[in-house]
XYZ file of C-alpha atoms in Angstrom:
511
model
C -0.170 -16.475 12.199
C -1.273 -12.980 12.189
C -1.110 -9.711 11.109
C -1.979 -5.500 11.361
C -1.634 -3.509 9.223
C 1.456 -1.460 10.144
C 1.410 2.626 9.886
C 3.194 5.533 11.762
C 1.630 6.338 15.102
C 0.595 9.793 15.743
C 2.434 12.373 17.504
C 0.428 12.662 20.498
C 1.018 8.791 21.018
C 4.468 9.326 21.089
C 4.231 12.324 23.857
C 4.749 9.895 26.912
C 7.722 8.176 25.359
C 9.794 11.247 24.740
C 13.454 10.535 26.912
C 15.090 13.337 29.061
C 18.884 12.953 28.392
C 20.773 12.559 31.242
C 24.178 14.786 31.876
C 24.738 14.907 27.969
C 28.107 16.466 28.436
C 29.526 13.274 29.507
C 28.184 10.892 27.183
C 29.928 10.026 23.639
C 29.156 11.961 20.751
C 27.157 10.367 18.076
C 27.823 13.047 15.918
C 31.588 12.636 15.945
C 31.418 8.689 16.590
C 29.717 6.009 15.257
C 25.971 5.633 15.671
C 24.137 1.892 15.258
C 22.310 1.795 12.054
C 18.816 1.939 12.981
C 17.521 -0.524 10.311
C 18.503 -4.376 9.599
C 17.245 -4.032 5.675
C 14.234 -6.154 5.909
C 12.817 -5.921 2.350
C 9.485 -6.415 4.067
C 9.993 -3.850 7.480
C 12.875 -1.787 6.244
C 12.537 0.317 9.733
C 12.327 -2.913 11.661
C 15.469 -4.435 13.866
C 18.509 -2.378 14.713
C 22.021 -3.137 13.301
C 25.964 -2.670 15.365
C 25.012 -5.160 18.124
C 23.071 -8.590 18.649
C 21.273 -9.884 21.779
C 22.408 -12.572 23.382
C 19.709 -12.449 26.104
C 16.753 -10.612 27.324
C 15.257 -10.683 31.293
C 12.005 -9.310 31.473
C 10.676 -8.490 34.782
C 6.824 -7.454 34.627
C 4.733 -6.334 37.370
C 1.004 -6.157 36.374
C -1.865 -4.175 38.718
C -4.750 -5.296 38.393
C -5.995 -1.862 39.836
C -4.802 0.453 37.029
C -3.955 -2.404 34.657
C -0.819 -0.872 33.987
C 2.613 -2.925 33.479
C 5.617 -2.065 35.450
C 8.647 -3.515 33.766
C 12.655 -3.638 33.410
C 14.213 -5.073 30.208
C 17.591 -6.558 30.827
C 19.629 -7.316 27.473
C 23.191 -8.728 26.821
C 24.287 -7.569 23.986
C 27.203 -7.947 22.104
C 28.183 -5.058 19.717
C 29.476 -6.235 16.162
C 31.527 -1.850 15.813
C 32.295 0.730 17.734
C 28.942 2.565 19.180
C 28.632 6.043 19.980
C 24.823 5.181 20.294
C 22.736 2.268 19.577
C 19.078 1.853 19.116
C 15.875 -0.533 20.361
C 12.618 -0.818 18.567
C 10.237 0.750 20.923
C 6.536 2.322 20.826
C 4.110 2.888 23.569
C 6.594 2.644 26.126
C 7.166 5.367 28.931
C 10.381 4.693 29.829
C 12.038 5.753 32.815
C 15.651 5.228 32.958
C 18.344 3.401 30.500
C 21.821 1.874 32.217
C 24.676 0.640 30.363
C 26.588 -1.818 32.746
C 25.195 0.140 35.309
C 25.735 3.832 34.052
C 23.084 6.051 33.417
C 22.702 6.702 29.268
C 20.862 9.447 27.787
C 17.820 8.727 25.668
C 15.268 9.856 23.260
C 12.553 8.406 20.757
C 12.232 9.025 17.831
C 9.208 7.295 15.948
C 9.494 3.813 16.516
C 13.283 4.053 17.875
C 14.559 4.377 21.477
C 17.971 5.987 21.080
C 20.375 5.424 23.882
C 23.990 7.328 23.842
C 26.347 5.858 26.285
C 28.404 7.589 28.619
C 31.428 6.613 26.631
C 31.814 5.041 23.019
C 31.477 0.754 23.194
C 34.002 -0.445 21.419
C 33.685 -3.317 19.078
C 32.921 -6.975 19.770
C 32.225 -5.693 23.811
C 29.531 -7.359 25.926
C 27.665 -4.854 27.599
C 24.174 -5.103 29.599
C 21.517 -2.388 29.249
C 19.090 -2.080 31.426
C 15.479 -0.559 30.735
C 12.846 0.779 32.898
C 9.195 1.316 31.987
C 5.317 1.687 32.309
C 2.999 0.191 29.715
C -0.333 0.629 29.192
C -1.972 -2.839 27.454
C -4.809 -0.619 26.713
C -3.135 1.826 25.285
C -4.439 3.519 21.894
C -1.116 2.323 19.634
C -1.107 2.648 15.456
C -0.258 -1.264 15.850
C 0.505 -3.765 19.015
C 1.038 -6.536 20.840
C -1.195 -6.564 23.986
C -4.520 -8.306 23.984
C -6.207 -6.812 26.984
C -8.476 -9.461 28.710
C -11.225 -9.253 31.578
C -8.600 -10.546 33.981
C -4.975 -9.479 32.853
C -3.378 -9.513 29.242
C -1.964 -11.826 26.599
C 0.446 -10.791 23.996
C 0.478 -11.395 20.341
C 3.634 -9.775 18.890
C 4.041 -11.179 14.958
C 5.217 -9.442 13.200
C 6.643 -6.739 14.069
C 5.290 -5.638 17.732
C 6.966 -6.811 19.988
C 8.770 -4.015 20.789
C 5.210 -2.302 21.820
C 5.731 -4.924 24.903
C 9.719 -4.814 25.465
C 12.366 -2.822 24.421
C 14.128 -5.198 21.849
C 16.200 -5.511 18.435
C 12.505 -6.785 16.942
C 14.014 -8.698 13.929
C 13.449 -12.602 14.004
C 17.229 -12.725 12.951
C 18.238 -11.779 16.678
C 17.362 -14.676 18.264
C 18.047 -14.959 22.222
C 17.774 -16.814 25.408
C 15.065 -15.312 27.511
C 14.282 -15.280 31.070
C 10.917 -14.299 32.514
C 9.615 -12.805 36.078
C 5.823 -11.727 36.304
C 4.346 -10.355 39.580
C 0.777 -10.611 39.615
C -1.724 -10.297 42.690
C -3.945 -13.039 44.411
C -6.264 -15.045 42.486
C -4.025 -14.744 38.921
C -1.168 -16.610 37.423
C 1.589 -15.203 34.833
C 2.973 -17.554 32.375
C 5.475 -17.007 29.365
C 7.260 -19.286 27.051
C 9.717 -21.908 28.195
C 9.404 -23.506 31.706
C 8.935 -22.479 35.103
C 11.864 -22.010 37.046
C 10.265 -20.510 40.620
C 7.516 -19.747 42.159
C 7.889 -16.759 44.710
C 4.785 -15.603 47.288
C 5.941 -12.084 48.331
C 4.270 -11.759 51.294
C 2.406 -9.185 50.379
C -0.960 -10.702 48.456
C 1.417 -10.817 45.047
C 3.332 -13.908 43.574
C 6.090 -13.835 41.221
C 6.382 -16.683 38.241
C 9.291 -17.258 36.787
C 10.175 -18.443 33.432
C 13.394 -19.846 31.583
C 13.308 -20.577 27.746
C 15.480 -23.782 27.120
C 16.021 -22.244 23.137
C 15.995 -18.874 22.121
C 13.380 -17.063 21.131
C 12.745 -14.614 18.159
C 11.190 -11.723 19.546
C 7.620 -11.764 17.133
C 6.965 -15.426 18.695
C 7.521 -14.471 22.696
C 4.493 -15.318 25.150
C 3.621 -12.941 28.124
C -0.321 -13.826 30.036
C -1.506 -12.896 33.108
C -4.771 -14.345 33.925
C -7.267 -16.760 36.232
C -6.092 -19.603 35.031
C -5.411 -23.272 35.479
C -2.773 -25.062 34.496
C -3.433 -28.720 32.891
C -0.510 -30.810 32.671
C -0.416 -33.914 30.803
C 2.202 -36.291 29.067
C 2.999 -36.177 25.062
C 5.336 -38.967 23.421
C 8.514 -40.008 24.458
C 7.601 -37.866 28.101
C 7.138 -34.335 26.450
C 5.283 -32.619 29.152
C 2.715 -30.884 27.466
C 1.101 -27.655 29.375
C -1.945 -25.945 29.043
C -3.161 -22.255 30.357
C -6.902 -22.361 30.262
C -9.021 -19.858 31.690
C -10.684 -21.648 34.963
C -13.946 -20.711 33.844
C -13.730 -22.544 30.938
C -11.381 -25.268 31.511
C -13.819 -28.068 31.288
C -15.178 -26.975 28.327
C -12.020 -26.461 26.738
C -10.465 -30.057 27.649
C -11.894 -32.272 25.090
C -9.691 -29.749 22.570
C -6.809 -29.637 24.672
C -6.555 -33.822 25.085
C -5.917 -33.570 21.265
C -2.608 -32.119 21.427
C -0.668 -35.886 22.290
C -1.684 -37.517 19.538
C -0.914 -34.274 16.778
C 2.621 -34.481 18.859
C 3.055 -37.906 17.941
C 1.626 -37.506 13.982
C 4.601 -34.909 13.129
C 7.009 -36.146 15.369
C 6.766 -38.835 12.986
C 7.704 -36.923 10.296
C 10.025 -34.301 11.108
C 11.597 -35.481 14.169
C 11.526 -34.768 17.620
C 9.609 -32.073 19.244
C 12.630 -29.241 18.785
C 11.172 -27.884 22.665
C 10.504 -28.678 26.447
C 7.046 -28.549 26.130
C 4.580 -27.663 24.102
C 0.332 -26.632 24.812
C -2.139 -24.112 24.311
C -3.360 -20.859 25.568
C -7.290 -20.174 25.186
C -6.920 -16.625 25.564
C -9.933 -14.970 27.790
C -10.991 -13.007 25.112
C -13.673 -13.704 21.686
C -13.714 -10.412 20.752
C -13.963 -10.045 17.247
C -11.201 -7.317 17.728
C -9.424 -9.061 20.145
C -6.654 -9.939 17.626
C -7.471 -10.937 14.260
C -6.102 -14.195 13.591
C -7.317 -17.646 14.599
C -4.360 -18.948 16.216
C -0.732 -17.958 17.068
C 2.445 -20.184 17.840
C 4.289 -17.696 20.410
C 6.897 -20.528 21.608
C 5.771 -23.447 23.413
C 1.933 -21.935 24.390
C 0.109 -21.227 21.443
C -2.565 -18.624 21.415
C -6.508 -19.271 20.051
C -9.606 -18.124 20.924
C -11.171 -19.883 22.956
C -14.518 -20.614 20.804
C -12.253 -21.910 18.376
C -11.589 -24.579 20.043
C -15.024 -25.529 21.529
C -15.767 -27.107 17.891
C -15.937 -30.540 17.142
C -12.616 -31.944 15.947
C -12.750 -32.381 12.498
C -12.847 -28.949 12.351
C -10.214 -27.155 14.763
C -7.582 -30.699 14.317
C -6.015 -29.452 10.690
C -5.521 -26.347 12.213
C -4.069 -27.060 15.829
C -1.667 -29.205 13.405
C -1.013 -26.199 10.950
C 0.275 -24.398 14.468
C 1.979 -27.197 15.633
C 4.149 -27.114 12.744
C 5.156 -23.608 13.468
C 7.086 -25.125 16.250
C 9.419 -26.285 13.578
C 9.534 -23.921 10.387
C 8.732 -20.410 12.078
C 9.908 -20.662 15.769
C 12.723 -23.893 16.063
C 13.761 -22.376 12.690
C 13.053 -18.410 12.053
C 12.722 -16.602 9.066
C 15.992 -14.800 7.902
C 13.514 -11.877 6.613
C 10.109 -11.408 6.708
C 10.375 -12.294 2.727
C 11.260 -15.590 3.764
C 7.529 -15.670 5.569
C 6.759 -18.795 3.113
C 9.022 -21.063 4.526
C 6.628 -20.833 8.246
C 3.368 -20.568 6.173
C 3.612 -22.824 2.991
C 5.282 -25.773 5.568
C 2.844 -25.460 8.458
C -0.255 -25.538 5.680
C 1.326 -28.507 3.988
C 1.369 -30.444 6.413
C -1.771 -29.503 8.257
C -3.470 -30.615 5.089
C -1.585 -34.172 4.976
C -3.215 -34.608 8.538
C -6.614 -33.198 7.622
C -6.947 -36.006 4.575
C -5.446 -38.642 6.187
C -8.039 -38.289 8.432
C -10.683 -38.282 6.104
C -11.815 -34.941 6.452
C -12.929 -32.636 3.571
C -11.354 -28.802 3.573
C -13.028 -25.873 2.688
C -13.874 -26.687 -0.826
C -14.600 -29.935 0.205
C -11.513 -32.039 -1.488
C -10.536 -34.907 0.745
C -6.928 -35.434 -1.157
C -3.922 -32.993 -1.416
C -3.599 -33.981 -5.197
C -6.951 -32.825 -5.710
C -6.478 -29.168 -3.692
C -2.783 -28.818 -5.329
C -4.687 -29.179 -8.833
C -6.503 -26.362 -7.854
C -4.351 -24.284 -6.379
C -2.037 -24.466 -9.515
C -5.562 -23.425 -11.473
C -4.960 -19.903 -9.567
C -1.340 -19.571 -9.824
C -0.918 -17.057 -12.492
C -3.947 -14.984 -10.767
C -2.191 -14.801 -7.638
C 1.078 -14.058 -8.607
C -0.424 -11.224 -10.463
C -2.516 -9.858 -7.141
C 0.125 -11.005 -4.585
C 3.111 -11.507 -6.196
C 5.258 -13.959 -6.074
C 5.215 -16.589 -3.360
C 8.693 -15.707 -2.083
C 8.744 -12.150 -2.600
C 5.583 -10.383 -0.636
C 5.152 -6.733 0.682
C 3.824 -5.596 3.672
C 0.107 -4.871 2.536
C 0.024 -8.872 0.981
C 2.601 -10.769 3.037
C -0.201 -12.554 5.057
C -2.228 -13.006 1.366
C -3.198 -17.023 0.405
C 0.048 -16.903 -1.399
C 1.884 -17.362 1.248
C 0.032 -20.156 2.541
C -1.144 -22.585 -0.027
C 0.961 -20.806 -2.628
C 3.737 -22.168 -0.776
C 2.437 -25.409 -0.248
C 2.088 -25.935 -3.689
C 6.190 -25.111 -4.261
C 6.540 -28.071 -1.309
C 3.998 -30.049 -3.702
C 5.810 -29.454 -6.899
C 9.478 -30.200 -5.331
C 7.889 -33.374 -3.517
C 6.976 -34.198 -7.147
C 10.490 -33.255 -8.256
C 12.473 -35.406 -6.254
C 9.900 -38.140 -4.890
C 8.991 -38.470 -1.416
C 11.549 -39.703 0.688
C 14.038 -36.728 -0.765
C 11.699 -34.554 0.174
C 11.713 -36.211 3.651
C 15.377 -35.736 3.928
C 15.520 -32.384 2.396
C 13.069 -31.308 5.313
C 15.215 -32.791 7.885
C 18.262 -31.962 6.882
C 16.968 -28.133 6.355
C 15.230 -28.536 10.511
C 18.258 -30.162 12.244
C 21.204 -27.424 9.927
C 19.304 -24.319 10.856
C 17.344 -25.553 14.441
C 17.386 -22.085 16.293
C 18.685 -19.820 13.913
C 17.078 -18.431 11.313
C 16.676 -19.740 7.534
C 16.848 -17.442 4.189
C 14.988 -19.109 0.766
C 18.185 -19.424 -0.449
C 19.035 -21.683 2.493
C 16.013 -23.911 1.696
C 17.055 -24.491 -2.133
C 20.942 -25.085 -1.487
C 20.132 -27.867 1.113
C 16.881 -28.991 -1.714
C 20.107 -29.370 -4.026
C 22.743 -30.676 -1.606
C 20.260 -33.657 -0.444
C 18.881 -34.537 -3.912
C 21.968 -34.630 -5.420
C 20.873 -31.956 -8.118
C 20.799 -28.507 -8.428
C 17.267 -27.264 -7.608
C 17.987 -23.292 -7.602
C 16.803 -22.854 -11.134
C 13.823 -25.066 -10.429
C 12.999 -23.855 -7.219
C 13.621 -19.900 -7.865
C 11.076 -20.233 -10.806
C 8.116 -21.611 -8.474
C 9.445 -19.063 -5.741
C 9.757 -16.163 -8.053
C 8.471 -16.333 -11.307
C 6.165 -14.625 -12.549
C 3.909 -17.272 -14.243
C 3.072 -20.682 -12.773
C 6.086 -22.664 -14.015
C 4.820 -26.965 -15.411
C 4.053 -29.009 -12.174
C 6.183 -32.189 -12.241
C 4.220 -35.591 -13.224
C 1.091 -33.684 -13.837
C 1.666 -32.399 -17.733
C -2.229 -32.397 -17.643
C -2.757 -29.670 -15.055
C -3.605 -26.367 -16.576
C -3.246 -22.307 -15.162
C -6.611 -20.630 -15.570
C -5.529 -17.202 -17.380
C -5.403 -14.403 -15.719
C -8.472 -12.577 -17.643
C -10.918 -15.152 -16.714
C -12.807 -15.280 -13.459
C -11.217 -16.657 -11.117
C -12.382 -16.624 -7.298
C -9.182 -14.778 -5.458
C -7.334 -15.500 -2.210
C -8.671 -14.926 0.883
C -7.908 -11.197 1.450
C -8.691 -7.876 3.510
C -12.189 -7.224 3.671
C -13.078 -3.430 5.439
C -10.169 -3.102 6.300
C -9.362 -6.022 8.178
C -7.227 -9.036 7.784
C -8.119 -12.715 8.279
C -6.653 -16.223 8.537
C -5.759 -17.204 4.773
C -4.781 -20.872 6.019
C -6.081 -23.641 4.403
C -6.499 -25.668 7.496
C -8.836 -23.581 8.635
């Protein structure tokens, strides 16, 4: 998972995205209608997501030149409004767009910050279908206050969590909105294009370009959609129970990538194990061509289906890259299969995919960071920190947008798994987990979600229990350890892994 810090993007960024309207005397009012709230309340991203509507589906048809590296597009989204609308709104930044339709009427437009406003010819009434259509240039090397686009020697990859999508594609940016997507990307001879889900065509256009299309099997939420254009091979090979499994490897590097890549069966298999099938048509990884310390600052990402690394990350010898391929792994289950209601709910992806990318790490015999080789032993310390990093990052459940990528979120969720694991014994927990993957598989999933299926399957009601770990703030007694003590919060204590000039890195403990 990643993350940048998020500020307001200066005017003159904004210049290119300003909308003409189009014959405003015949479009609706929204001064006398009813305009879309322009916010879905995310305690995290209050600006982020749009409310009045939801999308069903977005089509996004890309064309990239490798000339002027630019991005041709059109966003197509069904939507389905949920009131009246006078006008609506998509998240949008850094895109120049050209034209907006409503079921194939011209709608006027303007931006306004982060917001694309679009004012139908006439008012939609409530619980209508309707289809916009949106038109656009983007620049993957543009100069953006935050985004998506990792610009590579060869074409682009995207990295859109948390909350830039929309710097790519016109969208309701809010992992609540889930949708089906559909993907077409033009590129010229010698590249490929490749997005999440699996390929539906292949089209030579008889003109030195090729267009690749894409179909996602699931929906998507918006912060976890892949977009790459590249030279690239694709490796196919077989997980368990047939899962084909897909890798996009730069061709340069594809041999030295492969001993990493012929990993990814057997970390199928270990969670399958464990939580259940694989919840998509196939999973693999994307080596992105680009080590740039400033490429994006994360480690890895798990966009849907292709996760994103560096590729040096993965030219290390197992023991240290296999806790972490598993951490991202997980991700296909709590984070993408299941979303986050609200970015508050950011534990749930984090805490899950760290708890069990430690399991694998010692059952393989390999020591982490601090070099413990059991999960007892790392939970004992962990709790030793609690009170410390409640104090400097809250509580685990409740982050802000300067700390929501802080430790807390990682081990400090873990260690609520670990305590509730203790609560109710192991194979509880086991059914808790499943029971929470297979109600909510893609949707989305609130905290308070987690702790009413914790008390449904135990047979006991956990909210008290669980809302004290989540939100206390002091380290509440872990279960069948009376002897584990909180270091105070005065004494030294060494903190989680944090911003350092200005820059934020992986706080995983897999890594």
């Amino acid at each position: 998972m990643r993350y940048r810090t998020r500020v307001t993007a200066p005017a003159a960024l904004l210049g290119t995205m300003a909308a003409l309207s189009v014959a405003a005397p015949a479009h609706a009012d929204p001064e006398t209608g009813t305009p879309g709230p322009e916010t879905l309340g995310d305690p995290v991203f209050p600006g982020l997501g749009n409310d009045g509507y939801r999308v069903s589906a977005y089509h996004l048809d890309l064309a990239y030149d490798a000339t002027t590296r630019l991005v041709d597009a059109t966003a197509t989204l069904t939507l389905t409004t949920t009131q009246e609308l006078s006008r609506l709104s998509l998240d949008a930044l850094g895109l120049d767009v050209h034209e907006v339709l409503l079921d194939g009427v011209p709608a006027a437009r303007e931006q306004a910050g982060e917001k694309l406003r679009i004012t139908p010819a006439a008012a939609l009434a409530a619980r209508t279908t309707a289809t916009m259509t949106v038109t656009y240039t983007a620049d993957p090397r543009a100069a953006l206050a935050h985004t998506a686009w990792v610009p590579t020697p060869d074409g682009f990859a995207i990295c859109p969590q948390p909350n830039t999508a929309h710097t790519v594609f016109p969208c309701n940016d809010h992992p609540s909105d889930k949708a089906d997507f559909t993907f077409r990307i033009t590129v010229p001879a010698g590249l490929k294009g490749v997005a999440s889900g699996h390929p539906v065509s292949t089209e030579d256009l008889g003109d030195g370009r090729t267009a690749y299309c894409y179909r996602s099997r699931e929906p998507i939420a918006t912060e976890i959609v892949q977009i790459t254009v590249g030279d690239y091979v694709i490796k196919d090979r077989q997980g368990p129970h047939g899962l084909p499994l897909r890798d996009v490897v730069p061709t340069a590097r594809a041999t030295a990538l492969e001993p990493a890549l012929a990993l990814t069966p057997n970390l199928v298999s270990w969670i399958e194990q464990r939580l259940g099938a694989f919840p998509f048509e196939t999973y693999g990884l994307l080596p992105c061509n680009n080590d740039a310390s400033n490429a994006f600052d994360f480690t890895g990402l798990e966009t849907q289906t292709l996760t994103l690394y560096k590729p040096n990350f993965l030219l290390q010898a197992e023991k240290s890259i296999g806790s972490h391929m598993m951490h991202e792994l997980v991700h296909s289950y709590f984070g993408n299969s299941v979303s986050p209601a609200t970015w508050s709910d950011l534990w749930l992806n984090e805490g899950h995919a760290d708890f069990y990318g430690l399991l694998y790490r010692y059952e393989r015999g390999w020591a982490d960071s601090l070099g413990l080789t059991t999960m007892e032993a790392r939970m004992k310390d962990t709790y030793a920190r609690g009170d410390q990093w409640r104090k400097s990052s809250g509580p685990v459940a409740a982050p802000n947008e300067a700390n929501l990528f802080d430790s807390q979120r990682y081990l400090g969720g873990v260690l609520v798994l670990y305590a509730l694991r203790q609560q109710v014994g192991e194979s509880v927990f086991s059914a808790i987990e499943s029971t929470f993957l297979e109600r909510f598989r893609n949707a989305s999933a609130s905290t308070e979600d987690y702790i009413a299926v914790a008390s449904e399957v135990s047979g006991a009601d956990q909210s008290g229990f669980l809302r004290d770990w989540l939100y206390g703030t002091r380290t509440p007694r872990m279960p069948g350890h009376p002897d584990w003590t909180v270091t105070p919060v005065s004494s030294a204590l060494r903190q989680p892994q944090n911003r350092t000039d200005g820059h934020w890195h992986d706080n995983s403990a897999t890594l």
